PDB file of N, CA, C and O in Angstrom:
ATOM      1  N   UNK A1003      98.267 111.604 137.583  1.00 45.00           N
ATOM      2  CA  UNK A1003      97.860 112.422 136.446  1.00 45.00           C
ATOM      3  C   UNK A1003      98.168 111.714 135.134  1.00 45.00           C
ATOM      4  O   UNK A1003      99.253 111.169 134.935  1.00 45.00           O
ATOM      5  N   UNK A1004      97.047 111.745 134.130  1.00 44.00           N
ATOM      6  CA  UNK A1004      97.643 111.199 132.927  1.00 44.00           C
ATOM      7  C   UNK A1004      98.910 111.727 131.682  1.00 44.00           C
ATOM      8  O   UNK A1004      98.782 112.936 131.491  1.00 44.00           O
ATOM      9  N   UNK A1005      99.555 111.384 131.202  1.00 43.00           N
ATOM     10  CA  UNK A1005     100.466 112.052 130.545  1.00 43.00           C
ATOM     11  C   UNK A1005      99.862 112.492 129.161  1.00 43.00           C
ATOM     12  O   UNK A1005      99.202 111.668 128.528  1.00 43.00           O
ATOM     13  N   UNK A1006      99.999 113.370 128.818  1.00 46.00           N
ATOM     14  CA  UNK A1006      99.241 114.302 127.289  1.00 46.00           C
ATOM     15  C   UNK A1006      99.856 114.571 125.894  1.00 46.00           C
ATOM     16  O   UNK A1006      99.406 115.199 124.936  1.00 46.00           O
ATOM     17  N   UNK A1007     101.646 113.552 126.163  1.00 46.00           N
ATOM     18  CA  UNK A1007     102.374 113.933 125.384  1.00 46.00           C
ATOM     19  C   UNK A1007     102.350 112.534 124.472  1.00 46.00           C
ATOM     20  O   UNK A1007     103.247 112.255 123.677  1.00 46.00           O
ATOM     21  N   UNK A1008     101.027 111.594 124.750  1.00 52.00           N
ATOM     22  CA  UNK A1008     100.470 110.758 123.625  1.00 52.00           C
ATOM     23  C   UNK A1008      99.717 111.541 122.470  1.00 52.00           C
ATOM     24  O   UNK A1008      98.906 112.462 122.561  1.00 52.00           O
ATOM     25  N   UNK A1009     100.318 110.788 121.164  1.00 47.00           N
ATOM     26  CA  UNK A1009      98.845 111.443 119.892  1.00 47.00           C
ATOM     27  C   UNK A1009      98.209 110.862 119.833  1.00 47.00           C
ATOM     28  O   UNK A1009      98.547 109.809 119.291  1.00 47.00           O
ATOM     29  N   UNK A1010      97.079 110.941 120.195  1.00 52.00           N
ATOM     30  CA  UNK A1010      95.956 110.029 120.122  1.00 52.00           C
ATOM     31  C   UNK A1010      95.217 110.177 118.920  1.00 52.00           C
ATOM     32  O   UNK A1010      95.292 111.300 118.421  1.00 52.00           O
ATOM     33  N   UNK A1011      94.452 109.257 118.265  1.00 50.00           N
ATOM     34  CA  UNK A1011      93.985 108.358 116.987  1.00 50.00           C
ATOM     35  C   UNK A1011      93.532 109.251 116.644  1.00 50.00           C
ATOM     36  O   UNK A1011      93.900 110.215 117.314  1.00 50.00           O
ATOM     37  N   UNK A1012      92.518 109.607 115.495  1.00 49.00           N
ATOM     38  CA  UNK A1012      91.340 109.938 114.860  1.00 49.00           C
ATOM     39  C   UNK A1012      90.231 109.294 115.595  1.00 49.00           C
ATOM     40  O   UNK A1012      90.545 108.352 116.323  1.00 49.00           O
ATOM     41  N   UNK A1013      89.152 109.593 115.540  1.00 47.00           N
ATOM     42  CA  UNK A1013      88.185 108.576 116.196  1.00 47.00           C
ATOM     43  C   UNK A1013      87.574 107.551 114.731  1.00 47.00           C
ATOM     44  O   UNK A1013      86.812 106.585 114.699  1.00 47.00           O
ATOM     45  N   UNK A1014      88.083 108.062 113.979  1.00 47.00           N
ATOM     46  CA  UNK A1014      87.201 107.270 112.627  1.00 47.00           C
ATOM     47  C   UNK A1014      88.350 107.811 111.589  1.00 47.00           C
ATOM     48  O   UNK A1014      89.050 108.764 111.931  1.00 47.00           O
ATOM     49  N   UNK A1015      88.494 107.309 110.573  1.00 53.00           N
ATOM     50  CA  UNK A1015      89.543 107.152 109.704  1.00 53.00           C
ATOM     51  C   UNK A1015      89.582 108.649 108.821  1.00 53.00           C
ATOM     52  O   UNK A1015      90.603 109.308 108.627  1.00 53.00           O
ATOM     53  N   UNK A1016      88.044 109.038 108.290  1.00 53.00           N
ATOM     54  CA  UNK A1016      87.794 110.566 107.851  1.00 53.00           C
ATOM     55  C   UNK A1016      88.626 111.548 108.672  1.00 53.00           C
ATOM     56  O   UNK A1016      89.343 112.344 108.067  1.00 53.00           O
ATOM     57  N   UNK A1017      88.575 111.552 110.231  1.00 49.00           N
ATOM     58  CA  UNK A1017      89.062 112.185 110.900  1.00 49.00           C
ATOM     59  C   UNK A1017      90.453 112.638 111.066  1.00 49.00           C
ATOM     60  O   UNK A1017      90.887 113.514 111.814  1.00 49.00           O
ATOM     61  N   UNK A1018      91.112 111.827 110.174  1.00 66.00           N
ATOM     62  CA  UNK A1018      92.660 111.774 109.616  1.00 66.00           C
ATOM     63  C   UNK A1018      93.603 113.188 109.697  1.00 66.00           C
ATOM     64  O   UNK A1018      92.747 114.039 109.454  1.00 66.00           O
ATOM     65  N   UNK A1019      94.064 113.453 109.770  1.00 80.00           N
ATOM     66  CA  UNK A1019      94.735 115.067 109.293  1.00 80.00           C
ATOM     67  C   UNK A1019      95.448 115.007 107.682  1.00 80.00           C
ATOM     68  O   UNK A1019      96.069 114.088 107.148  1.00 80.00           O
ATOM     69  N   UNK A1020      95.099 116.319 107.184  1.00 80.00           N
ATOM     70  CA  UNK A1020      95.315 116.664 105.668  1.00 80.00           C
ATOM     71  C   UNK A1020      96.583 115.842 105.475  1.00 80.00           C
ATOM     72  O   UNK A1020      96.602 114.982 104.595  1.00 80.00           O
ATOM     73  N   UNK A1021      97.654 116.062 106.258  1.00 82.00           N
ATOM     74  CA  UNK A1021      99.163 115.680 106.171  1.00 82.00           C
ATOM     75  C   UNK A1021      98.738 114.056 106.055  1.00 82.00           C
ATOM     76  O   UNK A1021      99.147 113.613 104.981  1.00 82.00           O
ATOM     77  N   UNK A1022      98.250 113.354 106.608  1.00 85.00           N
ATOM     78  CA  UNK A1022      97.994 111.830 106.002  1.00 85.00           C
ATOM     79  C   UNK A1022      97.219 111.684 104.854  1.00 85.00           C
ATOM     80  O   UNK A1022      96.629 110.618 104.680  1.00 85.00           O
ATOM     81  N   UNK A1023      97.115 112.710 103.935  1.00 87.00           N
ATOM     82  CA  UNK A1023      96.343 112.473 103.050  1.00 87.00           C
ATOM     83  C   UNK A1023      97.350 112.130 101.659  1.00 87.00           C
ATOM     84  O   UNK A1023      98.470 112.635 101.737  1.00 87.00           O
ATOM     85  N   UNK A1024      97.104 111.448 100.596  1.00 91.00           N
ATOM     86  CA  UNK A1024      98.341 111.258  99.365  1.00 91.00           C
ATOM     87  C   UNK A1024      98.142 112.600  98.628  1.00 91.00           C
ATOM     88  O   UNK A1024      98.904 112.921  97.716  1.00 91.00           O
ATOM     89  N   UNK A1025      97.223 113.302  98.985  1.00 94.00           N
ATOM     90  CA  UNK A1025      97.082 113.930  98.290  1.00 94.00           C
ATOM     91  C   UNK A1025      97.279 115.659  98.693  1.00 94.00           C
ATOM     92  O   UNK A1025      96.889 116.744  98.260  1.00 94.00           O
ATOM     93  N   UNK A1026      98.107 115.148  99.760  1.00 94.00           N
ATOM     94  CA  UNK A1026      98.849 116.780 100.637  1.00 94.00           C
ATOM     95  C   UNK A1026      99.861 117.476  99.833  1.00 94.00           C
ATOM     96  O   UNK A1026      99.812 118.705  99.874  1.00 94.00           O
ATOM     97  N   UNK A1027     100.734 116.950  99.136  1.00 95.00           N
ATOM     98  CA  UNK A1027     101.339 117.647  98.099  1.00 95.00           C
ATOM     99  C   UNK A1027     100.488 118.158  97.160  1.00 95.00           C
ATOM    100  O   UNK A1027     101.232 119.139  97.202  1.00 95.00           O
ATOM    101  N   UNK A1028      99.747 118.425  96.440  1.00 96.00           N
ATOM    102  CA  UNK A1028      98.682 118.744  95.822  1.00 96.00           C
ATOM    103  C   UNK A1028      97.882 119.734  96.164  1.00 96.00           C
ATOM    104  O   UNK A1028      97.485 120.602  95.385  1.00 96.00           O
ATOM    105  N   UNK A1029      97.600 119.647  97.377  1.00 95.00           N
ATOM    106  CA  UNK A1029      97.131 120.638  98.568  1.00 95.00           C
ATOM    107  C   UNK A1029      97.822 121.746  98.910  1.00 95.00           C
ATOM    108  O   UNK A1029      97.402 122.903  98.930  1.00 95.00           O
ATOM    109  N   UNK A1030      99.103 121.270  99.227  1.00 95.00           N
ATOM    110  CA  UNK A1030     100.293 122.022  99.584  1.00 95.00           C
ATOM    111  C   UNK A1030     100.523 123.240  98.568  1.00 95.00           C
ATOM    112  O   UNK A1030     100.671 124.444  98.778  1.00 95.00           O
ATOM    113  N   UNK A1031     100.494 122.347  97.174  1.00 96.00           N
ATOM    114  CA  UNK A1031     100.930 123.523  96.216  1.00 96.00           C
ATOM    115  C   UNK A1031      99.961 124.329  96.185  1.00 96.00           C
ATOM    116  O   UNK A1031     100.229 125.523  96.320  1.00 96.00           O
ATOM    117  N   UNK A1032      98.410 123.875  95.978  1.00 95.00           N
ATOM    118  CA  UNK A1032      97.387 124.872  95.512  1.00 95.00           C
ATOM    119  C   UNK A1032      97.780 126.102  96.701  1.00 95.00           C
ATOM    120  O   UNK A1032      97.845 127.262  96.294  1.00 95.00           O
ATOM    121  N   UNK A1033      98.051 125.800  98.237  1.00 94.00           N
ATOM    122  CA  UNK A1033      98.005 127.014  99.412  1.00 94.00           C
ATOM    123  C   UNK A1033      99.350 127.679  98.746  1.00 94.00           C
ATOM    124  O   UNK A1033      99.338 128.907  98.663  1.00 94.00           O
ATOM    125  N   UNK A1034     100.397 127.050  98.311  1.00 95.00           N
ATOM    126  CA  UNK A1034     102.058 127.828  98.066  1.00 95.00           C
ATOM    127  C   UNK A1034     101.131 128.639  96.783  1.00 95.00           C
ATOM    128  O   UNK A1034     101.343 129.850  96.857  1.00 95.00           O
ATOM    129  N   UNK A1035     100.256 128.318  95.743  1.00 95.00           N
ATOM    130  CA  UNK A1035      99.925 129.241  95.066  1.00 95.00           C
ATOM    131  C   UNK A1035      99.548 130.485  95.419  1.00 95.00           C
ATOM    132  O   UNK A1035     100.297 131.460  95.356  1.00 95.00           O
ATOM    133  N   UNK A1036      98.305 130.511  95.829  1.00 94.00           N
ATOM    134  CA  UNK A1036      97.276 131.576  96.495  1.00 94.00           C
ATOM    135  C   UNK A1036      98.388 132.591  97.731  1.00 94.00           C
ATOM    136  O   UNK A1036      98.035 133.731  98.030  1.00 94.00           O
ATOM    137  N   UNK A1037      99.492 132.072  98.237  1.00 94.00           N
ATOM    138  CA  UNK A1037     100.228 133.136  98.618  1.00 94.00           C
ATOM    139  C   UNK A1037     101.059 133.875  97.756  1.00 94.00           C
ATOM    140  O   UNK A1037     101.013 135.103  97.691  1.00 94.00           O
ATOM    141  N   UNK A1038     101.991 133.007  96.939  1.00 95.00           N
ATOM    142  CA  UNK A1038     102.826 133.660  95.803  1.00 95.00           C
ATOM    143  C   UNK A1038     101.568 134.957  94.951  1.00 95.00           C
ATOM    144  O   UNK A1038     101.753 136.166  94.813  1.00 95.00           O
ATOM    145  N   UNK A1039     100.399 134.162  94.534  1.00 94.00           N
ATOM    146  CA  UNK A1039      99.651 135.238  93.905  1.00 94.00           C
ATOM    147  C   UNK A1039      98.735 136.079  94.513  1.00 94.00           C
ATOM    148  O   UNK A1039      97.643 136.336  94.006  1.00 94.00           O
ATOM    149  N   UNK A1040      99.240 136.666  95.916  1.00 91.00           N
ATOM    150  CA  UNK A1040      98.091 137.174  97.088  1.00 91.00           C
ATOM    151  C   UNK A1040      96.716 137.073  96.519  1.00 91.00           C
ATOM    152  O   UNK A1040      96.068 137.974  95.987  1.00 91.00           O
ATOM    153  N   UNK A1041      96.338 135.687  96.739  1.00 84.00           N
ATOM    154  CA  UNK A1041      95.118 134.782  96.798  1.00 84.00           C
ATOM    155  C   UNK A1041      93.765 135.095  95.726  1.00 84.00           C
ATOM    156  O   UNK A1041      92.536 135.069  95.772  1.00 84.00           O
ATOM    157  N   UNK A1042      95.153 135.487  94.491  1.00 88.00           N
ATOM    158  CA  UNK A1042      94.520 135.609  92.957  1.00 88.00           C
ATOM    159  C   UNK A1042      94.374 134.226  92.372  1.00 88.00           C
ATOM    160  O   UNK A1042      95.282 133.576  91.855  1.00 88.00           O
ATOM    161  N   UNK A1043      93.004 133.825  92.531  1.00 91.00           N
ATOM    162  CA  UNK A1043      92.753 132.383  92.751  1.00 91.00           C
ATOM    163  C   UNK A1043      92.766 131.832  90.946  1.00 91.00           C
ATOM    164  O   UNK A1043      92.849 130.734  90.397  1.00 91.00           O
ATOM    165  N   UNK A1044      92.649 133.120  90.514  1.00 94.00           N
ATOM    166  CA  UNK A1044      92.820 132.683  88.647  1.00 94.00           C
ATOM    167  C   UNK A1044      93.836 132.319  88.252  1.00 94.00           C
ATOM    168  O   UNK A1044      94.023 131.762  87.170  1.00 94.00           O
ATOM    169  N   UNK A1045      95.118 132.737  89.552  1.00 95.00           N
ATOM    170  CA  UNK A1045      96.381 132.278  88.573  1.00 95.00           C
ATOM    171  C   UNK A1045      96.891 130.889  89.328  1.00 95.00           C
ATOM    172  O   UNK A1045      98.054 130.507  89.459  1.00 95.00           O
ATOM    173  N   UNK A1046      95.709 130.271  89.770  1.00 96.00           N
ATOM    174  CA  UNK A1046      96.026 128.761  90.369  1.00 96.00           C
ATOM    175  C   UNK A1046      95.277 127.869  90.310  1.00 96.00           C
ATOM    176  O   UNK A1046      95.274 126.892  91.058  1.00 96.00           O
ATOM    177  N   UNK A1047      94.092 128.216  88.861  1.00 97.00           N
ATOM    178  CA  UNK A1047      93.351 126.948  88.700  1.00 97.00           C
ATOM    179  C   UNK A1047      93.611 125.694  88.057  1.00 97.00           C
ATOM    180  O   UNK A1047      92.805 124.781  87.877  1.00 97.00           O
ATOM    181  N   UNK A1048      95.120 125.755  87.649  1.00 97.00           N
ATOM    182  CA  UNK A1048      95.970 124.335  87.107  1.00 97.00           C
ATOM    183  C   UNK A1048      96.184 123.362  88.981  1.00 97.00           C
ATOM    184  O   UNK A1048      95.836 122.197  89.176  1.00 97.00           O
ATOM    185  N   UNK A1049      96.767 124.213  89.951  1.00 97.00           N
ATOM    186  CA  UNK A1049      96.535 123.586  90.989  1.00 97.00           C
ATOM    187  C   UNK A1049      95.548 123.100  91.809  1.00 97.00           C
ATOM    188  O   UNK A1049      95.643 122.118  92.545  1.00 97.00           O
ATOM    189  N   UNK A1050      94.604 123.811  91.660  1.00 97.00           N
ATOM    190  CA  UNK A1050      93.394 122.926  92.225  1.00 97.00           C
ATOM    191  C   UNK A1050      92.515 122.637  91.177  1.00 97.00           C
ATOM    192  O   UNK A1050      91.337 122.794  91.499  1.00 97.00           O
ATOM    193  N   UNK A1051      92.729 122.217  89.875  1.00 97.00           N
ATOM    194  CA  UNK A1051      92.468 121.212  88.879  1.00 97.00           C
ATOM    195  C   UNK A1051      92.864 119.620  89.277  1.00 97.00           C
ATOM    196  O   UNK A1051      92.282 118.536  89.297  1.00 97.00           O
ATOM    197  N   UNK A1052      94.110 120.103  89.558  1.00 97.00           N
ATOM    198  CA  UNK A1052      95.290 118.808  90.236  1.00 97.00           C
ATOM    199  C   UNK A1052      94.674 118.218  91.219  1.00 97.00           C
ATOM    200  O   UNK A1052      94.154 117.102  91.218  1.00 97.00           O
ATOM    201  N   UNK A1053      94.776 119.384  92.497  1.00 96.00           N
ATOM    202  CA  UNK A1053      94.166 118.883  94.163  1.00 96.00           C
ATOM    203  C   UNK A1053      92.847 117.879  93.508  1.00 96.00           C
ATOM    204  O   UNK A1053      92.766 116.656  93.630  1.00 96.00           O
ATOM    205  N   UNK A1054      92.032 118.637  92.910  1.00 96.00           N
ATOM    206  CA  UNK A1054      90.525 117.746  92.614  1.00 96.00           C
ATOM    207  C   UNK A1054      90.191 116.561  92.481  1.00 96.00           C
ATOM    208  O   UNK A1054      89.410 115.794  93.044  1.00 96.00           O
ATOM    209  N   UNK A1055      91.251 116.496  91.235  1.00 97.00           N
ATOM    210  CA  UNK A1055      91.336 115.233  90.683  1.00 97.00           C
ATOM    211  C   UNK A1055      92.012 114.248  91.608  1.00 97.00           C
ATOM    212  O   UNK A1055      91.734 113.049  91.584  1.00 97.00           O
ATOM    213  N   UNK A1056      92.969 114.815  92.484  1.00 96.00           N
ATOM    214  CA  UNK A1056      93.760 113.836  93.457  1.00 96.00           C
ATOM    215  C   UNK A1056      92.475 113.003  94.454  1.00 96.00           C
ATOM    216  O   UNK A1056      92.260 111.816  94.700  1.00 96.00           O
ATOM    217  N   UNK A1057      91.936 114.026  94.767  1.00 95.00           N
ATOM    218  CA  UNK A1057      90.984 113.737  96.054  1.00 95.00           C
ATOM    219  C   UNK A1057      90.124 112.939  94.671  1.00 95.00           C
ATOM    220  O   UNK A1057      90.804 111.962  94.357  1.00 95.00           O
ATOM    221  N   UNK A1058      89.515 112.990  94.232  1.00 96.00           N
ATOM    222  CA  UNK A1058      88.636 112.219  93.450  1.00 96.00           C
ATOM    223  C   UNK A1058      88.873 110.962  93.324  1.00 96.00           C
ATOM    224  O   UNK A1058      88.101 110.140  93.818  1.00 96.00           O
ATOM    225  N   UNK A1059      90.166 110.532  92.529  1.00 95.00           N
ATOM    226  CA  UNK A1059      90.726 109.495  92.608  1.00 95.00           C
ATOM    227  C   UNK A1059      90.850 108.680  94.122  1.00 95.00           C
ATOM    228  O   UNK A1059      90.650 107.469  94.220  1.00 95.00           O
ATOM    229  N   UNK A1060      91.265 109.680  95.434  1.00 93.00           N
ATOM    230  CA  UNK A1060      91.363 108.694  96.691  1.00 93.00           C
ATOM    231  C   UNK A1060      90.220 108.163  96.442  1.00 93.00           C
ATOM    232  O   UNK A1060      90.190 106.986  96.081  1.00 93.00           O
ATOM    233  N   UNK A1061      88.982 108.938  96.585  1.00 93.00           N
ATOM    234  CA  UNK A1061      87.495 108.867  97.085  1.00 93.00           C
ATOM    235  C   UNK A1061      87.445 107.589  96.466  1.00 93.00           C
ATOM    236  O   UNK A1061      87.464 106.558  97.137  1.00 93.00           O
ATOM    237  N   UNK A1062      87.375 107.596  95.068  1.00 94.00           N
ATOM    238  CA  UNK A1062      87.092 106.128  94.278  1.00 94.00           C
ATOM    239  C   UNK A1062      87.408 105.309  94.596  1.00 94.00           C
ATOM    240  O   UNK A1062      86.564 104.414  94.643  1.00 94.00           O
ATOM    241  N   UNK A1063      88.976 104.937  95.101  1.00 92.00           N
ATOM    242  CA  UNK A1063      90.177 104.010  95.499  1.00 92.00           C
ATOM    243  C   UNK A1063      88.788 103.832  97.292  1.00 92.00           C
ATOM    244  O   UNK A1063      88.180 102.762  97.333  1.00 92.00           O
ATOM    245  N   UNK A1064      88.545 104.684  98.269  1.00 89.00           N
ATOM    246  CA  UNK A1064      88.132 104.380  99.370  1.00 89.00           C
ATOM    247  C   UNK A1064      86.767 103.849  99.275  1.00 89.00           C
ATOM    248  O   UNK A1064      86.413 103.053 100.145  1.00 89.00           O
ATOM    249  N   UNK A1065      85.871 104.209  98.250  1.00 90.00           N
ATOM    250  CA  UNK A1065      84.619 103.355  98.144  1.00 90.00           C
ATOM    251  C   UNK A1065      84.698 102.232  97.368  1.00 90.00           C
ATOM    252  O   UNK A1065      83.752 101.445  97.396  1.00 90.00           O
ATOM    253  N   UNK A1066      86.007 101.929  96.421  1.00 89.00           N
ATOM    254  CA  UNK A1066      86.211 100.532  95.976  1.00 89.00           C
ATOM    255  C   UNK A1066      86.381  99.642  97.123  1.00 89.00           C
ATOM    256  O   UNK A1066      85.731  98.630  97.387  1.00 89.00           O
ATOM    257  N   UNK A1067      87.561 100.286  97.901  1.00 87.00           N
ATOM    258  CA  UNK A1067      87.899  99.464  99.282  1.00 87.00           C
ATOM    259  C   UNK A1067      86.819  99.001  99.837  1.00 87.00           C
ATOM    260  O   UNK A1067      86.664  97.780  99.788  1.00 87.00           O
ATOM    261  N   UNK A1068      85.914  99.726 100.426  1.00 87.00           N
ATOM    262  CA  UNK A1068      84.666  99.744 100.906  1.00 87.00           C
ATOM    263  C   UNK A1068      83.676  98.378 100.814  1.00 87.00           C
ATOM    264  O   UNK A1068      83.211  97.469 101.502  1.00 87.00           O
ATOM    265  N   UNK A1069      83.706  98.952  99.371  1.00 84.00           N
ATOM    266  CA  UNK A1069      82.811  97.770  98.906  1.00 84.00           C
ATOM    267  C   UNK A1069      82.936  96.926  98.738  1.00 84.00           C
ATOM    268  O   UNK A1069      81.929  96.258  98.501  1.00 84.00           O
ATOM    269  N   UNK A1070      84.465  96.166  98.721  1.00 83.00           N
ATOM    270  CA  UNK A1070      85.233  95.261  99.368  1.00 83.00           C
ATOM    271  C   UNK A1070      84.621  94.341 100.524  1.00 83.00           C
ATOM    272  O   UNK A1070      84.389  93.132 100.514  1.00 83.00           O
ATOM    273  N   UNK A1071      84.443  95.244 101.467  1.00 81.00           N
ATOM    274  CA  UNK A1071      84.257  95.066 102.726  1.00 81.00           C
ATOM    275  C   UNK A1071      83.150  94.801 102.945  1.00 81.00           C
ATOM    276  O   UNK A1071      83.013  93.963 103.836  1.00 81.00           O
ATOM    277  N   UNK A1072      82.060  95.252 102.395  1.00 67.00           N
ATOM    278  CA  UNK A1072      80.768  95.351 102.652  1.00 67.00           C
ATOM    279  C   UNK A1072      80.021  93.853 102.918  1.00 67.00           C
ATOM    280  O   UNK A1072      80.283  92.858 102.242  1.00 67.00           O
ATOM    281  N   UNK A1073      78.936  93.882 104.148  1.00 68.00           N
ATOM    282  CA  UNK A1073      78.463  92.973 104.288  1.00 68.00           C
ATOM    283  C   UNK A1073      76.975  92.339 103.374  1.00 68.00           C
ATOM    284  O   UNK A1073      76.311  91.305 103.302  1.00 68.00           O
ATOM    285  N   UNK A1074      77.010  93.724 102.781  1.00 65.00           N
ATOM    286  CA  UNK A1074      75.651  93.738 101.710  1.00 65.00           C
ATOM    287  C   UNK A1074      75.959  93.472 100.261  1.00 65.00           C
ATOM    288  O   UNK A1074      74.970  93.322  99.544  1.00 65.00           O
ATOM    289  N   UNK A1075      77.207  93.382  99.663  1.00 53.00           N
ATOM    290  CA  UNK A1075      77.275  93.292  98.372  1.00 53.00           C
ATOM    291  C   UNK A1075      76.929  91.604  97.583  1.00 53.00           C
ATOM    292  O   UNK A1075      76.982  91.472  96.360  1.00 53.00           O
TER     293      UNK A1075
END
């Protein structure tokens, strides 16, 4: 029988989980908001102002990489 108590990969790097993301603290807070304010989403648009911009910035940073790489540039 095979053993199941391996974690096995992502199949592709997108596939990642939130927690590998730099930008899970960010994340983290916007969800710690929306409970503190039972999910009065007006009193947490400084946090996912934040989250946005975080993920924005990866995105840029991963299609710079990218294009790095690329066999077409």
């Amino acid at each position: 029988m095979a053993s199941t108590s391996r974690d096995p990969s992502p199949p592709y790097p997108s596939a990642a989980r939130i927690s590998d993301s730099p930008c899970f603290l960010q994340y983290s807070a916007s969800l710690k908001c929306l409970e503190e304010h039972s999910s009065e989403r007006s009193k947490c648009q400084e946090h996912f102002d934040v989250y946005k911009e975080c993920k924005k910035k990866e995105r840029e940073a991963r299609l710079e990489r990218n294009k790095k790489r690329s066999f077409f540039s």
